[in-house]
mmCIF file of C-alpha atoms and ligand atoms in Angstrom:
data_model
loop_
_atom_site.group_PDB
_atom_site.id
_atom_site.type_symbol
_atom_site.label_atom_id
_atom_site.label_comp_id
_atom_site.label_asym_id
_atom_site.label_seq_id
_atom_site.Cartn_x
_atom_site.Cartn_y
_atom_site.Cartn_z
ATOM 1 C CA ARG M 1 20.313 24.308 -13.865
ATOM 2 C CA ARG M 2 19.436 24.783 -17.552
ATOM 3 C CA ARG M 3 19.233 21.040 -18.041
ATOM 4 C CA LEU M 4 16.956 20.610 -15.020
ATOM 5 C CA GLU M 5 14.706 23.464 -16.095
ATOM 6 C CA GLY M 6 14.388 21.865 -19.510
ATOM 7 C CA GLU M 7 13.344 18.569 -17.942
ATOM 8 C CA LEU M 8 10.847 20.271 -15.653
ATOM 9 C CA GLU M 9 9.368 22.132 -18.622
ATOM 10 C CA GLY M 10 8.981 18.782 -20.400
ATOM 11 C CA ILE M 11 7.022 17.371 -17.452
ATOM 12 C CA ARG M 12 4.744 20.440 -17.349
ATOM 13 C CA GLY M 13 4.269 20.289 -21.119
ATOM 14 C CA ALA M 14 3.198 16.633 -20.915
ATOM 15 C CA GLY M 15 0.526 17.543 -18.349
ATOM 16 C CA THR M 16 2.026 15.150 -15.797
ATOM 17 C CA TRP M 17 3.239 17.704 -13.259
ATOM 18 C CA LYS M 18 2.477 16.631 -9.699
ATOM 19 C CA SER M 19 2.025 19.445 -7.202
ATOM 20 C CA GLU M 20 1.628 19.165 -3.445
ATOM 21 C CA ARG M 21 -1.465 20.697 -1.911
ATOM 22 C CA VAL M 22 -0.749 21.874 1.592
ATOM 23 C CA ILE M 23 -3.086 20.708 4.342
ATOM 24 C CA ALA M 24 -3.472 22.849 7.441
ATOM 25 C CA SER M 25 -5.451 20.379 9.556
ATOM 26 C CA ARG M 26 -5.232 16.765 10.716
ATOM 27 C CA GLN M 27 -5.687 13.946 8.247
ATOM 28 C CA GLY M 28 -9.361 13.013 8.038
ATOM 29 C CA PRO M 29 -12.481 12.992 5.883
ATOM 30 C CA HIS M 30 -12.787 16.778 6.218
ATOM 31 C CA LEU M 31 -9.722 18.938 5.696
ATOM 32 C CA ARG M 32 -8.650 22.535 5.811
ATOM 33 C CA LEU M 33 -6.193 23.495 3.102
ATOM 34 C CA ALA M 34 -3.478 26.081 3.699
ATOM 35 C CA GLY M 35 -4.499 29.520 2.421
ATOM 36 C CA GLY M 36 -8.262 29.021 2.630
ATOM 37 C CA GLY M 37 -10.376 26.034 1.695
ATOM 38 C CA ALA M 38 -12.027 24.756 4.897
ATOM 39 C CA GLY M 39 -14.447 21.837 5.006
ATOM 40 C CA ILE M 40 -12.859 20.100 2.016
ATOM 41 C CA LEU M 41 -14.024 16.498 1.635
ATOM 42 C CA ASN M 42 -10.983 14.285 1.355
ATOM 43 C CA PHE M 43 -11.053 11.231 -0.911
ATOM 44 C CA CYS M 44 -7.373 10.671 -1.539
ATOM 45 C CA ALA M 45 -5.763 9.404 1.659
ATOM 46 C CA ASN M 46 -4.801 5.812 2.433
ATOM 47 C CA ASN M 47 -6.582 6.412 5.739
ATOM 48 C CA TYR M 48 -8.879 3.470 4.976
ATOM 49 C CA LEU M 49 -10.078 2.945 8.531
ATOM 50 C CA GLY M 50 -9.978 6.558 9.678
ATOM 51 C CA LEU M 51 -7.404 5.734 12.352
ATOM 52 C CA SER M 52 -4.934 8.497 11.388
ATOM 53 C CA SER M 53 -6.745 10.950 13.655
ATOM 54 C CA HIS M 54 -8.592 8.510 15.907
ATOM 55 C CA PRO M 55 -8.623 9.962 19.453
ATOM 56 C CA GLU M 56 -7.388 6.735 21.063
ATOM 57 C CA VAL M 57 -4.570 6.396 18.530
ATOM 58 C CA ILE M 58 -3.476 9.991 19.146
ATOM 59 C CA ARG M 59 -3.641 9.544 22.916
ATOM 60 C CA ALA M 60 -1.538 6.367 22.718
ATOM 61 C CA GLY M 61 1.040 8.238 20.622
ATOM 62 C CA VAL M 62 1.243 11.110 23.114
ATOM 63 C CA GLU M 63 1.557 8.763 26.095
ATOM 64 C CA THR M 64 4.288 6.710 24.416
ATOM 65 C CA LEU M 65 6.107 9.912 23.458
ATOM 66 C CA GLU M 66 5.990 11.081 27.075
ATOM 67 C CA GLN M 67 7.169 7.765 28.465
ATOM 68 C CA PHE M 68 9.762 6.694 25.893
ATOM 69 C CA GLY M 69 10.983 9.998 24.465
ATOM 70 C CA ALA M 70 11.194 11.553 21.016
ATOM 71 C CA GLY M 71 13.519 9.002 19.494
ATOM 72 C CA LEU M 72 16.415 6.631 19.981
ATOM 73 C CA SER M 73 19.275 8.348 18.178
ATOM 74 C CA SER M 74 20.392 4.853 17.294
ATOM 75 C CA VAL M 75 19.833 1.908 15.045
ATOM 76 C CA ARG M 76 18.134 -1.093 16.609
ATOM 77 C CA PHE M 77 21.192 -3.278 17.223
ATOM 78 C CA ILE M 78 23.289 -0.599 18.932
ATOM 79 C CA CYS M 79 20.947 0.944 21.484
ATOM 80 C CA GLY M 80 17.716 1.525 19.587
ATOM 81 C CA THR M 81 15.480 -1.303 20.770
ATOM 82 C CA GLN M 82 12.908 -0.500 23.452
ATOM 83 C CA SER M 83 10.323 -2.796 24.975
ATOM 84 C CA ILE M 84 7.671 -1.095 22.778
ATOM 85 C CA HIS M 85 9.485 -2.174 19.585
ATOM 86 C CA LYS M 86 9.573 -5.786 20.745
ATOM 87 C CA ASP M 87 5.916 -5.626 21.834
ATOM 88 C CA LEU M 88 4.813 -4.188 18.498
ATOM 89 C CA GLU M 89 6.730 -6.846 16.551
ATOM 90 C CA GLU M 90 5.066 -9.536 18.619
ATOM 91 C CA LYS M 91 1.648 -7.929 18.056
ATOM 92 C CA ILE M 92 2.151 -7.681 14.289
ATOM 93 C CA ALA M 93 3.133 -11.364 14.086
ATOM 94 C CA ARG M 94 0.065 -12.300 16.147
ATOM 95 C CA PHE M 95 -2.217 -10.140 13.977
ATOM 96 C CA HIS M 96 -1.000 -11.876 10.807
ATOM 97 C CA GLN M 97 -0.755 -15.291 12.506
ATOM 98 C CA ARG M 98 2.930 -15.541 11.620
ATOM 99 C CA GLU M 99 5.963 -16.642 13.670
ATOM 100 C CA ASP M 100 7.782 -13.332 13.981
ATOM 101 C CA ALA M 101 8.022 -9.779 12.639
ATOM 102 C CA ILE M 102 10.670 -7.100 12.161
ATOM 103 C CA LEU M 103 10.046 -3.351 12.029
ATOM 104 C CA TYR M 104 11.473 -0.926 9.471
ATOM 105 C CA ALA M 105 11.228 2.846 9.109
ATOM 106 C CA SER M 106 8.872 2.280 6.157
ATOM 107 C CA CYS M 107 7.529 -0.464 3.940
ATOM 108 C CA PHE M 108 9.700 0.995 1.204
ATOM 109 C CA ASP M 109 12.626 -0.002 3.416
ATOM 110 C CA ALA M 110 11.122 -3.422 4.171
ATOM 111 C CA ASN M 111 10.902 -4.056 0.425
ATOM 112 C CA ALA M 112 14.391 -2.665 -0.144
ATOM 113 C CA GLY M 113 15.802 -4.919 2.572
ATOM 114 C CA LEU M 114 14.139 -8.266 1.930
ATOM 115 C CA PHE M 115 15.251 -9.644 -1.420
ATOM 116 C CA GLU M 116 18.953 -8.873 -1.139
ATOM 117 C CA ALA M 117 19.122 -10.507 2.293
ATOM 118 C CA LEU M 118 17.228 -13.624 1.265
ATOM 119 C CA LEU M 119 18.159 -14.375 -2.345
ATOM 120 C CA THR M 120 21.524 -15.193 -3.947
ATOM 121 C CA PRO M 121 22.610 -15.678 -7.587
ATOM 122 C CA GLU M 122 21.530 -19.319 -7.200
ATOM 123 C CA ASP M 123 17.901 -18.234 -6.633
ATOM 124 C CA ALA M 124 15.104 -16.686 -8.679
ATOM 125 C CA VAL M 125 12.452 -14.063 -8.065
ATOM 126 C CA LEU M 126 9.292 -13.862 -10.166
ATOM 127 C CA SER M 127 7.605 -10.480 -9.980
ATOM 128 C CA ASP M 128 4.278 -9.133 -11.279
ATOM 129 C CA GLU M 129 5.029 -6.403 -13.839
ATOM 130 C CA LEU M 130 2.804 -3.908 -11.992
ATOM 131 C CA ASN M 131 4.332 -4.415 -8.556
ATOM 132 C CA HIS M 132 4.936 -1.318 -6.465
ATOM 133 C CA ALA M 133 8.100 0.697 -7.188
ATOM 134 C CA SER M 134 9.626 -0.325 -3.855
ATOM 135 C CA ILE M 135 9.354 -4.040 -4.713
ATOM 136 C CA ILE M 136 10.921 -3.333 -8.091
ATOM 137 C CA ASP M 137 13.754 -1.415 -6.434
ATOM 138 C CA GLY M 138 14.226 -4.123 -3.777
ATOM 139 C CA ILE M 139 14.501 -6.754 -6.493
ATOM 140 C CA ARG M 140 16.970 -4.596 -8.425
ATOM 141 C CA LEU M 141 19.240 -4.629 -5.381
ATOM 142 C CA CYS M 142 19.424 -8.422 -5.176
ATOM 143 C CA LYS M 143 21.560 -10.716 -7.288
ATOM 144 C CA ALA M 144 18.928 -13.388 -7.892
ATOM 145 C CA ASN M 145 17.739 -14.287 -11.407
ATOM 146 C CA LYS M 146 14.821 -12.015 -12.275
ATOM 147 C CA TYR M 147 11.615 -12.964 -14.063
ATOM 148 C CA ARG M 148 8.783 -10.510 -14.674
ATOM 149 C CA TYR M 149 5.360 -11.990 -15.384
ATOM 150 C CA LYS M 150 2.451 -10.177 -17.020
ATOM 151 C CA HIS M 151 0.080 -8.520 -14.572
ATOM 152 C CA MET M 152 -1.952 -11.225 -12.776
ATOM 153 C CA ASP M 153 -1.433 -13.533 -15.796
ATOM 154 C CA MET M 154 -1.265 -17.040 -14.373
ATOM 155 C CA GLN M 155 -0.295 -18.662 -17.674
ATOM 156 C CA ASP M 156 2.686 -16.383 -17.913
ATOM 157 C CA LEU M 157 3.588 -16.985 -14.252
ATOM 158 C CA GLU M 158 3.465 -20.751 -14.848
ATOM 159 C CA ALA M 159 5.713 -20.444 -17.911
ATOM 160 C CA LYS M 160 8.197 -18.363 -15.898
ATOM 161 C CA LEU M 161 8.084 -20.842 -12.996
ATOM 162 C CA GLN M 162 8.908 -23.645 -15.428
ATOM 163 C CA GLU M 163 11.855 -21.637 -16.766
ATOM 164 C CA ALA M 164 12.992 -20.961 -13.213
ATOM 165 C CA GLN M 165 13.072 -24.626 -12.177
ATOM 166 C CA LYS M 166 16.822 -24.660 -12.715
ATOM 167 C CA HIS M 167 17.378 -22.348 -9.730
ATOM 168 C CA ARG M 168 17.743 -23.361 -6.073
ATOM 169 C CA LEU M 169 14.862 -21.318 -4.682
ATOM 170 C CA ARG M 170 11.964 -19.511 -6.350
ATOM 171 C CA LEU M 171 10.128 -16.577 -4.783
ATOM 172 C CA VAL M 172 6.924 -15.238 -6.345
ATOM 173 C CA ALA M 173 6.480 -11.567 -5.394
ATOM 174 C CA THR M 174 3.220 -9.683 -5.776
ATOM 175 C CA ASP M 175 1.239 -6.823 -4.329
ATOM 176 C CA GLY M 176 -1.759 -8.297 -2.500
ATOM 177 C CA ALA M 177 -3.884 -5.383 -3.740
ATOM 178 C CA PHE M 178 -2.557 -3.131 -6.485
ATOM 179 C CA SER M 179 -2.711 0.506 -5.513
ATOM 180 C CA MET M 180 -3.274 2.045 -8.921
ATOM 181 C CA ASP M 181 -6.119 -0.216 -10.081
ATOM 182 C CA GLY M 182 -7.623 -1.506 -6.838
ATOM 183 C CA ASP M 183 -7.386 -5.057 -8.207
ATOM 184 C CA ILE M 184 -6.532 -8.031 -6.040
ATOM 185 C CA ALA M 185 -3.860 -10.621 -6.834
ATOM 186 C CA PRO M 186 -5.267 -14.111 -7.591
ATOM 187 C CA LEU M 187 -3.537 -15.580 -4.561
ATOM 188 C CA GLN M 188 -5.290 -18.951 -4.619
ATOM 189 C CA GLU M 189 -3.966 -19.594 -8.102
ATOM 190 C CA ILE M 190 -0.556 -18.140 -7.284
ATOM 191 C CA CYS M 191 -0.270 -20.390 -4.220
ATOM 192 C CA ARG M 192 -1.394 -23.422 -6.237
ATOM 193 C CA LEU M 193 1.320 -22.764 -8.826
ATOM 194 C CA ALA M 194 3.845 -22.090 -6.086
ATOM 195 C CA GLU M 195 3.114 -25.483 -4.561
ATOM 196 C CA LYS M 196 3.337 -27.204 -7.943
ATOM 197 C CA TYR M 197 6.700 -25.604 -8.766
ATOM 198 C CA GLU M 198 8.092 -25.474 -5.226
ATOM 199 C CA ALA M 199 8.173 -21.732 -4.887
ATOM 200 C CA LEU M 200 7.636 -19.399 -1.937
ATOM 201 C CA VAL M 201 5.057 -16.616 -2.051
ATOM 202 C CA PHE M 202 5.710 -13.042 -0.923
ATOM 203 C CA ILE M 203 2.962 -10.398 -0.777
ATOM 204 C CA ASP M 204 3.073 -6.662 -0.174
ATOM 205 C CA GLU M 205 -0.026 -5.878 1.854
ATOM 206 C CA CYS M 206 0.192 -2.087 2.132
ATOM 207 C CA HIS M 207 -3.263 -1.679 0.562
ATOM 208 C CA ALA M 208 -4.830 -4.628 2.377
ATOM 209 C CA THR M 209 -3.567 -4.847 5.958
ATOM 210 C CA GLY M 210 -6.219 -3.844 8.432
ATOM 211 C CA PHE M 211 -9.232 -3.999 6.131
ATOM 212 C CA LEU M 212 -9.317 -6.798 3.528
ATOM 213 C CA GLY M 213 -10.754 -10.118 4.662
ATOM 214 C CA PRO M 214 -13.470 -10.717 7.258
ATOM 215 C CA SER M 215 -11.281 -9.528 10.146
ATOM 216 C CA GLY M 216 -8.983 -7.222 8.194
ATOM 217 C CA ARG M 217 -5.944 -9.506 8.169
ATOM 218 C CA GLY M 218 -5.422 -8.874 4.478
ATOM 219 C CA THR M 219 -5.562 -10.438 1.046
ATOM 220 C CA ASP M 220 -4.416 -13.827 2.303
ATOM 221 C CA GLU M 221 -7.361 -13.933 4.709
ATOM 222 C CA LEU M 222 -9.777 -12.672 2.042
ATOM 223 C CA LEU M 223 -8.743 -15.475 -0.321
ATOM 224 C CA GLY M 224 -8.312 -18.189 2.321
ATOM 225 C CA VAL M 225 -4.555 -18.733 1.873
ATOM 226 C CA MET M 226 -3.128 -17.506 5.179
ATOM 227 C CA ASP M 227 -1.232 -20.771 5.610
ATOM 228 C CA LYS M 228 0.206 -20.687 2.082
ATOM 229 C CA VAL M 229 1.752 -17.230 1.850
ATOM 230 C CA THR M 230 5.237 -17.337 3.391
ATOM 231 C CA ILE M 231 6.299 -13.698 3.659
ATOM 232 C CA ILE M 232 4.304 -10.490 4.136
ATOM 233 C CA ASN M 233 5.583 -6.936 3.978
ATOM 234 C CA SER M 234 3.274 -4.130 4.955
ATOM 235 C CA THR M 235 3.069 -0.585 6.225
ATOM 236 C CA LEU M 236 1.999 1.179 9.395
ATOM 237 C CA GLY M 237 1.644 4.330 7.309
ATOM 238 C CA LYS M 238 -1.758 3.696 5.759
ATOM 239 C CA ALA M 239 -4.671 1.933 7.521
ATOM 240 C CA LEU M 240 -2.778 1.246 10.768
ATOM 241 C CA GLY M 241 -2.697 4.798 12.100
ATOM 242 C CA GLY M 242 -0.991 6.357 9.107
ATOM 243 C CA ALA M 243 2.122 7.660 10.867
ATOM 244 C CA ALA M 244 5.035 5.754 9.329
ATOM 245 C CA GLY M 245 6.848 2.465 9.524
ATOM 246 C CA GLY M 246 6.796 -0.891 7.825
ATOM 247 C CA TYR M 247 7.527 -4.501 8.593
ATOM 248 C CA THR M 248 8.213 -7.999 7.389
ATOM 249 C CA THR M 249 6.361 -10.870 9.026
ATOM 250 C CA GLY M 250 6.904 -14.566 8.365
ATOM 251 C CA PRO M 251 9.032 -17.526 9.486
ATOM 252 C CA LYS M 252 11.261 -16.857 12.493
ATOM 253 C CA PRO M 253 14.546 -17.869 10.795
ATOM 254 C CA LEU M 254 13.805 -15.400 7.987
ATOM 255 C CA VAL M 255 13.174 -12.587 10.477
ATOM 256 C CA ASP M 256 16.347 -13.584 12.355
ATOM 257 C CA LEU M 257 18.291 -13.396 9.090
ATOM 258 C CA LEU M 258 16.859 -9.971 8.274
ATOM 259 C CA ARG M 259 18.034 -8.681 11.668
ATOM 260 C CA GLN M 260 21.555 -9.790 10.704
ATOM 261 C CA ARG M 261 21.639 -8.800 7.041
ATOM 262 C CA SER M 262 18.917 -6.415 5.966
ATOM 263 C CA ARG M 263 20.604 -3.103 5.181
ATOM 264 C CA PRO M 264 17.715 -0.629 5.749
ATOM 265 C CA TYR M 265 17.242 -2.297 9.163
ATOM 266 C CA LEU M 266 20.913 -2.346 10.117
ATOM 267 C CA PHE M 267 21.807 1.122 8.890
ATOM 268 C CA SER M 268 18.779 3.283 9.706
ATOM 269 C CA ASN M 269 17.300 4.711 12.882
ATOM 270 C CA SER M 270 14.691 2.946 15.034
ATOM 271 C CA LEU M 271 11.044 3.796 14.645
ATOM 272 C CA PRO M 272 10.141 6.785 16.901
ATOM 273 C CA PRO M 273 8.241 5.828 20.064
ATOM 274 C CA ALA M 274 5.184 7.988 19.249
ATOM 275 C CA VAL M 275 4.849 6.181 15.926
ATOM 276 C CA VAL M 276 5.135 2.806 17.659
ATOM 277 C CA GLY M 277 2.481 3.830 20.204
ATOM 278 C CA CYS M 278 0.021 4.897 17.486
ATOM 279 C CA ALA M 279 0.456 1.724 15.428
ATOM 280 C CA SER M 280 0.182 -0.493 18.466
ATOM 281 C CA LYS M 281 -3.128 1.114 19.452
ATOM 282 C CA ALA M 282 -4.441 0.832 15.884
ATOM 283 C CA LEU M 283 -3.790 -2.917 15.974
ATOM 284 C CA ASP M 284 -5.512 -3.193 19.374
ATOM 285 C CA LEU M 285 -8.623 -1.495 17.958
ATOM 286 C CA LEU M 286 -8.703 -3.887 15.011
ATOM 287 C CA MET M 287 -8.197 -6.975 17.140
ATOM 288 C CA GLU M 288 -11.028 -5.881 19.465
ATOM 289 C CA SER M 289 -13.750 -5.491 16.827
ATOM 290 C CA ASN M 290 -14.588 -5.842 13.120
ATOM 291 C CA ALA M 291 -16.937 -2.856 13.155
ATOM 292 C CA ILE M 292 -14.574 -0.384 11.454
ATOM 293 C CA VAL M 293 -13.642 -2.895 8.737
ATOM 294 C CA GLN M 294 -17.289 -3.567 7.982
ATOM 295 C CA SER M 295 -18.162 0.116 7.876
ATOM 296 C CA MET M 296 -15.425 0.721 5.284
ATOM 297 C CA ALA M 297 -16.674 -2.160 3.126
ATOM 298 C CA ALA M 298 -20.238 -0.770 3.148
ATOM 299 C CA LYS M 299 -19.072 2.738 2.166
ATOM 300 C CA THR M 300 -16.957 1.293 -0.645
ATOM 301 C CA GLN M 301 -19.916 -0.622 -1.990
ATOM 302 C CA ARG M 302 -22.074 2.529 -1.886
ATOM 303 C CA PHE M 303 -19.547 4.593 -3.856
ATOM 304 C CA ARG M 304 -18.771 1.934 -6.456
ATOM 305 C CA SER M 305 -22.412 1.124 -7.190
ATOM 306 C CA LYS M 306 -23.543 4.781 -7.365
ATOM 307 C CA MET M 307 -20.661 5.798 -9.650
ATOM 308 C CA THR M 308 -21.238 2.830 -11.957
ATOM 309 C CA ALA M 309 -24.948 3.654 -12.116
ATOM 310 C CA ALA M 310 -24.023 7.251 -13.023
ATOM 311 C CA GLY M 311 -22.087 5.915 -16.037
ATOM 312 C CA PHE M 312 -18.454 5.973 -14.869
ATOM 313 C CA THR M 313 -15.997 3.113 -15.280
ATOM 314 C CA ILE M 314 -14.511 2.176 -11.910
ATOM 315 C CA SER M 315 -11.598 -0.198 -12.098
ATOM 316 C CA GLY M 316 -10.735 -2.941 -9.584
ATOM 317 C CA GLN M 317 -12.786 -5.214 -7.391
ATOM 318 C CA ASP M 318 -14.480 -4.499 -4.042
ATOM 319 C CA HIS M 319 -11.557 -2.406 -2.864
ATOM 320 C CA PRO M 320 -11.712 1.071 -1.281
ATOM 321 C CA ILE M 321 -9.315 2.192 -4.007
ATOM 322 C CA CYS M 322 -11.819 3.212 -6.670
ATOM 323 C CA PRO M 323 -10.053 4.455 -9.816
ATOM 324 C CA VAL M 324 -12.381 6.506 -12.025
ATOM 325 C CA MET M 325 -10.945 5.677 -15.443
ATOM 326 C CA LEU M 326 -10.620 8.639 -17.835
ATOM 327 C CA GLY M 327 -7.750 7.824 -20.207
ATOM 328 C CA ASP M 328 -6.390 11.284 -20.911
ATOM 329 C CA ALA M 329 -3.840 12.822 -18.499
ATOM 330 C CA ARG M 330 -4.987 16.409 -18.967
ATOM 331 C CA LEU M 331 -8.645 15.464 -18.538
ATOM 332 C CA ALA M 332 -7.848 13.687 -15.265
ATOM 333 C CA SER M 333 -5.927 16.690 -13.982
ATOM 334 C CA VAL M 334 -8.555 19.289 -15.022
ATOM 335 C CA MET M 335 -11.411 17.214 -13.641
ATOM 336 C CA ALA M 336 -9.585 16.805 -10.315
ATOM 337 C CA ASP M 337 -9.184 20.624 -10.150
ATOM 338 C CA ASP M 338 -12.903 21.073 -10.888
ATOM 339 C CA MET M 339 -13.746 18.601 -8.144
ATOM 340 C CA LEU M 340 -11.675 20.648 -5.703
ATOM 341 C CA SER M 341 -13.522 23.810 -6.675
ATOM 342 C CA ARG M 342 -16.655 21.892 -5.572
ATOM 343 C CA GLY M 343 -15.004 21.050 -2.244
ATOM 344 C CA ILE M 344 -13.937 17.471 -3.098
ATOM 345 C CA TYR M 345 -10.272 16.616 -2.869
ATOM 346 C CA VAL M 346 -9.282 13.884 -5.328
ATOM 347 C CA ILE M 347 -6.114 13.418 -7.348
ATOM 348 C CA GLY M 348 -5.562 12.653 -11.028
ATOM 349 C CA PHE M 349 -2.922 10.013 -11.777
ATOM 350 C CA SER M 350 -1.135 9.882 -15.071
ATOM 351 C CA TYR M 351 2.063 8.620 -16.686
ATOM 352 C CA PRO M 352 4.623 7.678 -15.316
ATOM 353 C CA VAL M 353 2.637 6.661 -12.206
ATOM 354 C CA VAL M 354 0.187 4.712 -14.414
ATOM 355 C CA PRO M 355 0.660 3.565 -18.055
ATOM 356 C CA LYS M 356 0.211 6.127 -20.854
ATOM 357 C CA GLY M 357 -3.442 6.452 -21.942
ATOM 358 C CA LYS M 358 -4.713 5.073 -18.625
ATOM 359 C CA ALA M 359 -5.021 8.290 -16.637
ATOM 360 C CA ARG M 360 -7.590 8.228 -13.887
ATOM 361 C CA ILE M 361 -8.809 9.962 -10.764
ATOM 362 C CA ARG M 362 -8.184 7.657 -7.852
ATOM 363 C CA VAL M 363 -10.855 7.897 -5.167
ATOM 364 C CA GLN M 364 -10.163 6.279 -1.823
ATOM 365 C CA ILE M 365 -12.945 5.484 0.579
ATOM 366 C CA SER M 366 -12.544 5.545 4.337
ATOM 367 C CA ALA M 367 -14.609 4.105 7.166
ATOM 368 C CA VAL M 368 -15.007 7.657 8.490
ATOM 369 C CA HIS M 369 -16.769 8.997 5.377
ATOM 370 C CA SER M 370 -20.461 9.396 6.028
ATOM 371 C CA ASP M 371 -23.068 8.250 3.490
ATOM 372 C CA GLU M 372 -23.696 11.956 2.801
ATOM 373 C CA ASP M 373 -19.985 12.506 2.080
ATOM 374 C CA ILE M 374 -20.061 9.669 -0.463
ATOM 375 C CA ASP M 375 -23.230 10.968 -2.112
ATOM 376 C CA ARG M 376 -21.774 14.485 -2.347
ATOM 377 C CA CYS M 377 -18.705 13.084 -4.066
ATOM 378 C CA VAL M 378 -20.798 11.132 -6.600
ATOM 379 C CA GLU M 379 -22.917 14.234 -7.333
ATOM 380 C CA ALA M 380 -19.822 16.366 -7.909
ATOM 381 C CA PHE M 381 -18.326 13.722 -10.228
ATOM 382 C CA THR M 382 -21.561 13.609 -12.189
ATOM 383 C CA GLU M 383 -21.582 17.407 -12.674
ATOM 384 C CA VAL M 384 -17.896 17.555 -13.600
ATOM 385 C CA GLY M 385 -18.181 14.489 -15.843
ATOM 386 C CA ARG M 386 -21.026 16.146 -17.785
ATOM 387 C CA LYS M 387 -19.093 19.396 -18.075
ATOM 388 C CA HIS M 388 -16.155 17.599 -19.701
ATOM 389 C CA GLY M 389 -18.205 15.287 -21.899
ATOM 390 C CA VAL M 390 -17.283 12.110 -19.994
ATOM 391 C CA LEU M 391 -20.982 11.569 -19.241
ATOM 392 C CA PRO M 392 -23.781 12.411 -21.719
HETATM 393 N N1 PLP T 1 4.196 -0.922 -1.114
HETATM 394 C C1 PLP T 1 3.058 -0.424 -1.625
HETATM 395 C C2 PLP T 1 2.166 -1.315 -2.422
HETATM 396 C C3 PLP T 1 2.716 0.923 -1.398
HETATM 397 O O1 PLP T 1 1.594 1.438 -1.912
HETATM 398 C C4 PLP T 1 3.588 1.734 -0.627
HETATM 399 C C5 PLP T 1 3.289 3.169 -0.374
HETATM 400 O O2 PLP T 1 2.890 3.919 -1.205
HETATM 401 C C6 PLP T 1 4.747 1.162 -0.129
HETATM 402 C C7 PLP T 1 5.035 -0.155 -0.378
HETATM 403 C C8 PLP T 1 5.686 1.968 0.720
HETATM 404 O O3 PLP T 1 5.128 2.089 1.994
HETATM 405 P P1 PLP T 1 5.717 3.171 3.028
HETATM 406 O O4 PLP T 1 4.950 4.408 2.817
HETATM 407 O O5 PLP T 1 5.515 2.551 4.364
HETATM 408 O O6 PLP T 1 7.166 3.321 2.673
#
């Protein structure tokens, strides 16, 4: 206990303590916080399309719960596969224009279960240094030869691919969109190098599925390389209804192999029916119309341009993740608190979630923010930025 208390004190002392604010309402652009705070404007959910509390998504979840029960009390291969799981896998594969898909309890699990099942000591994996923690952990679990290339540095990737020519199979692994910086992997260049050095490309699309690209298929659609990326992992827990769940989609023999060998799939419970119902409806809504995707893109553009005009540095490209770069961890944390006192819920990120000296407040835009919501957020940032000397 003494040792743990010492460590916790160290975290507090460094100003990197992360606390959980308790929400007493549904997820959405306007929240009620436990113990007061109603009408809080929320800018820190991955609810990019506003589907987490969409009435049709909720209704689909309730109906599926009624019809298929609370849960399966089983893993998939014993007695945990219902028709809805098969239907959702088919729908995911169709959405991404891939051969097949396999569901997991989370994308963390999909990432934990992929590399070990696919790669052996004869193979190599080349991973962007800023890949999500779950990709890093998934790679740690496999016995392939590991290469880490500098973030989005194509010269370094090429050098590592040359080094890795001695191995049987090469897999380049990258986030499609990086969640801390809102930057997008240079997939055209990655796919070109992969072709040149006979490598496969894997992307994690958690911060892209449902909203990047003209019809929301993701980074591969945005950059015109849908036919060149071999494997996609993504989540149902962000834009696609926000409940939970993840998946791998790609070639059928790979998905077949994962069903035989992937440990988080084999040894963990099936996705609950209500969750399957919500995700399935979210995909239906996206396949019916591009309107929600376009609305989110317009709101993102509004926020980024107004904040830049106000004098802030916003990292990343045209992504709804808009990191307001501040540098200092304490400043990010104090400014986020001041924003909340003005009714705007945003979160400061600091080491170890982002590199030391690169603390920021990460703002996330959703299709369900109104223009007024966005303008209120920019005004509050401007006031708080002036107060703390970030703006003149
Ligand atoms: N990959 C990336 C890039 C993520 O941002 C996340 C979630 O934070 C995950 C994987 C894990 O997704 P899930 O919440 O479905 O486990």
